Amino acid sequence: QVQLVESGGGLVQAGGSLRLSCAFSGSMFSLYTMGWYRQAPGKQRELVADISSGGSTNYADSVKGRFTISRDNAKNSVYLQMNSLKPKDTAFYYCRGGRGLPLYWGQGTQVTVSS
């Protein structure tokens, strides 16, 4: 049984930084593709960034150059370093993991960026 637990969200001023963490419990974390998604009020959930088991990364255009996804297989964790935050980054951020199906989701963490 896979469980994902996010942490690190909070309130930050525009231009600031936050680092989100996602702790994975289960087996074979290193084989999972892990991703961060976000959902703002009234909007659909969208991909922010993901990282494959081999370390290849993919970013939404809106966060390229500002956010960095990384993973630590020894700690069964994935991270999202968010710099130069903007008010439009305000959303609930979710961690997702999978090796094909099923996909697993965390409960999410709120990120609020004030102007």
Short mmCIF file of C-alpha atoms in Angstrom, two decimals:
data_model
loop_
_atom_site.label_atom_id
_atom_site.label_comp_id
_atom_site.label_asym_id
_atom_site.label_seq_id
_atom_site.Cartn_x
_atom_site.Cartn_y
_atom_site.Cartn_z
CA GLN A 1 0.00 0.00 0.00
CA VAL A 2 1.49 3.32 -1.11
CA GLN A 3 0.92 6.48 0.86
CA LEU A 4 2.11 9.96 0.01
CA VAL A 5 2.35 12.77 2.54
CA GLU A 6 3.13 16.33 1.51
CA SER A 7 4.60 19.02 3.70
CA GLY A 8 6.19 22.44 3.40
CA GLY A 9 3.32 24.58 2.21
CA GLY A 10 2.47 27.92 3.73
CA LEU A 11 2.10 31.63 3.20
CA VAL A 12 4.89 33.53 1.48
CA GLN A 13 5.27 36.94 -0.10
CA ALA A 14 5.69 37.33 -3.83
CA GLY A 15 9.31 36.77 -4.80
CA GLY A 16 9.85 34.38 -1.92
CA SER A 17 10.64 30.68 -1.86
CA LEU A 18 9.17 27.48 -0.47
CA ARG A 19 10.28 23.88 -0.58
CA LEU A 20 7.64 21.19 -0.70
CA SER A 21 8.39 17.64 0.35
CA CYS A 22 6.53 14.43 -0.37
CA ALA A 23 7.26 11.37 1.73
CA PHE A 24 6.53 8.03 0.08
CA SER A 25 5.70 4.96 2.11
CA GLY A 26 5.65 1.65 0.33
CA SER A 27 8.12 -0.31 -1.69
CA MET A 28 10.17 0.29 -4.82
CA PHE A 29 10.00 4.11 -4.66
CA SER A 30 12.94 4.36 -7.05
CA LEU A 31 10.85 2.79 -9.82
CA TYR A 32 8.03 5.32 -9.54
CA THR A 33 7.50 8.40 -11.64
CA MET A 34 6.71 11.17 -9.19
CA GLY A 35 5.00 14.44 -9.86
CA TRP A 36 3.69 17.63 -8.35
CA TYR A 37 0.30 18.94 -9.37
CA ARG A 38 -1.66 21.97 -8.25
CA GLN A 39 -5.22 23.11 -8.19
CA ALA A 40 -6.34 26.67 -7.71
CA PRO A 41 -9.93 27.52 -6.72
CA GLY A 42 -12.26 27.15 -9.66
CA LYS A 43 -9.58 25.66 -11.88
CA GLN A 44 -8.62 22.19 -13.00
CA ARG A 45 -5.74 20.34 -11.44
CA GLU A 46 -2.61 20.81 -13.53
CA LEU A 47 0.84 19.30 -13.76
CA VAL A 48 3.58 21.43 -12.24
CA ALA A 49 6.54 19.09 -12.67
CA ASP A 50 7.38 15.43 -12.74
CA ILE A 51 10.46 13.28 -12.49
CA SER A 52 10.94 9.81 -13.85
CA SER A 53 12.62 6.88 -12.18
CA GLY A 54 15.68 7.70 -14.24
CA GLY A 55 15.70 11.33 -13.15
CA SER A 56 14.30 12.95 -16.29
CA THR A 57 12.25 16.02 -15.47
CA ASN A 58 9.36 17.81 -17.08
CA TYR A 59 7.94 21.23 -16.16
CA ALA A 60 4.90 23.28 -16.93
CA ASP A 61 5.86 26.34 -18.98
CA SER A 62 4.55 28.60 -16.24
CA VAL A 63 7.14 27.38 -13.72
CA LYS A 64 10.20 26.73 -15.89
CA GLY A 65 13.24 28.48 -14.52
CA ARG A 66 11.59 29.07 -11.13
CA PHE A 67 10.74 25.60 -9.80
CA THR A 68 12.96 22.54 -9.48
CA ILE A 69 11.79 19.01 -8.85
CA SER A 70 14.17 16.48 -7.34
CA ARG A 71 14.08 13.11 -5.67
CA ASP A 72 16.09 11.29 -3.03
CA ASN A 73 15.62 7.56 -3.44
CA ALA A 74 17.48 6.85 -0.22
CA LYS A 75 14.88 8.88 1.67
CA ASN A 76 11.87 7.82 -0.41
CA SER A 77 11.10 11.46 -1.01
CA VAL A 78 10.46 13.92 -3.78
CA TYR A 79 10.85 17.68 -3.47
CA LEU A 80 9.70 20.82 -5.21
CA GLN A 81 11.87 23.88 -4.74
CA MET A 82 9.82 26.94 -5.63
CA ASN A 83 11.61 30.25 -6.14
CA SER A 84 10.43 33.64 -7.33
CA LEU A 85 6.91 32.77 -6.31
CA LYS A 86 4.03 34.72 -7.78
CA PRO A 87 0.47 35.22 -6.57
CA LYS A 88 -0.72 33.07 -9.48
CA ASP A 89 1.20 30.15 -7.93
CA THR A 90 -1.34 30.13 -5.12
CA ALA A 91 -2.97 26.69 -5.10
CA PHE A 92 -3.28 23.40 -3.32
CA TYR A 93 -0.26 21.32 -4.28
CA TYR A 94 -0.48 17.56 -4.58
CA CYS A 95 2.12 14.85 -4.90
CA ARG A 96 1.42 11.96 -7.25
CA GLY A 97 3.26 8.72 -7.82
CA GLY A 98 2.83 5.81 -10.13
CA ARG A 99 4.26 3.00 -12.20
CA GLY A 100 1.52 2.94 -14.78
CA LEU A 101 -1.69 2.21 -12.87
CA PRO A 102 -2.78 2.70 -10.18
CA LEU A 103 -1.76 6.27 -9.49
CA TYR A 104 -1.41 7.43 -5.93
CA TRP A 105 -2.13 10.90 -4.60
CA GLY A 106 -1.30 12.68 -1.41
CA GLN A 107 -3.72 14.85 0.55
CA GLY A 108 -2.07 18.04 -0.60
CA THR A 109 -0.59 21.14 0.96
CA GLN A 110 -1.70 24.74 0.56
CA VAL A 111 0.63 27.32 -0.93
CA THR A 112 -0.46 30.94 -0.73
CA VAL A 113 1.57 33.74 -2.28
CA SER A 114 0.65 37.25 -1.23
CA SER A 115 1.30 40.28 -3.42
#
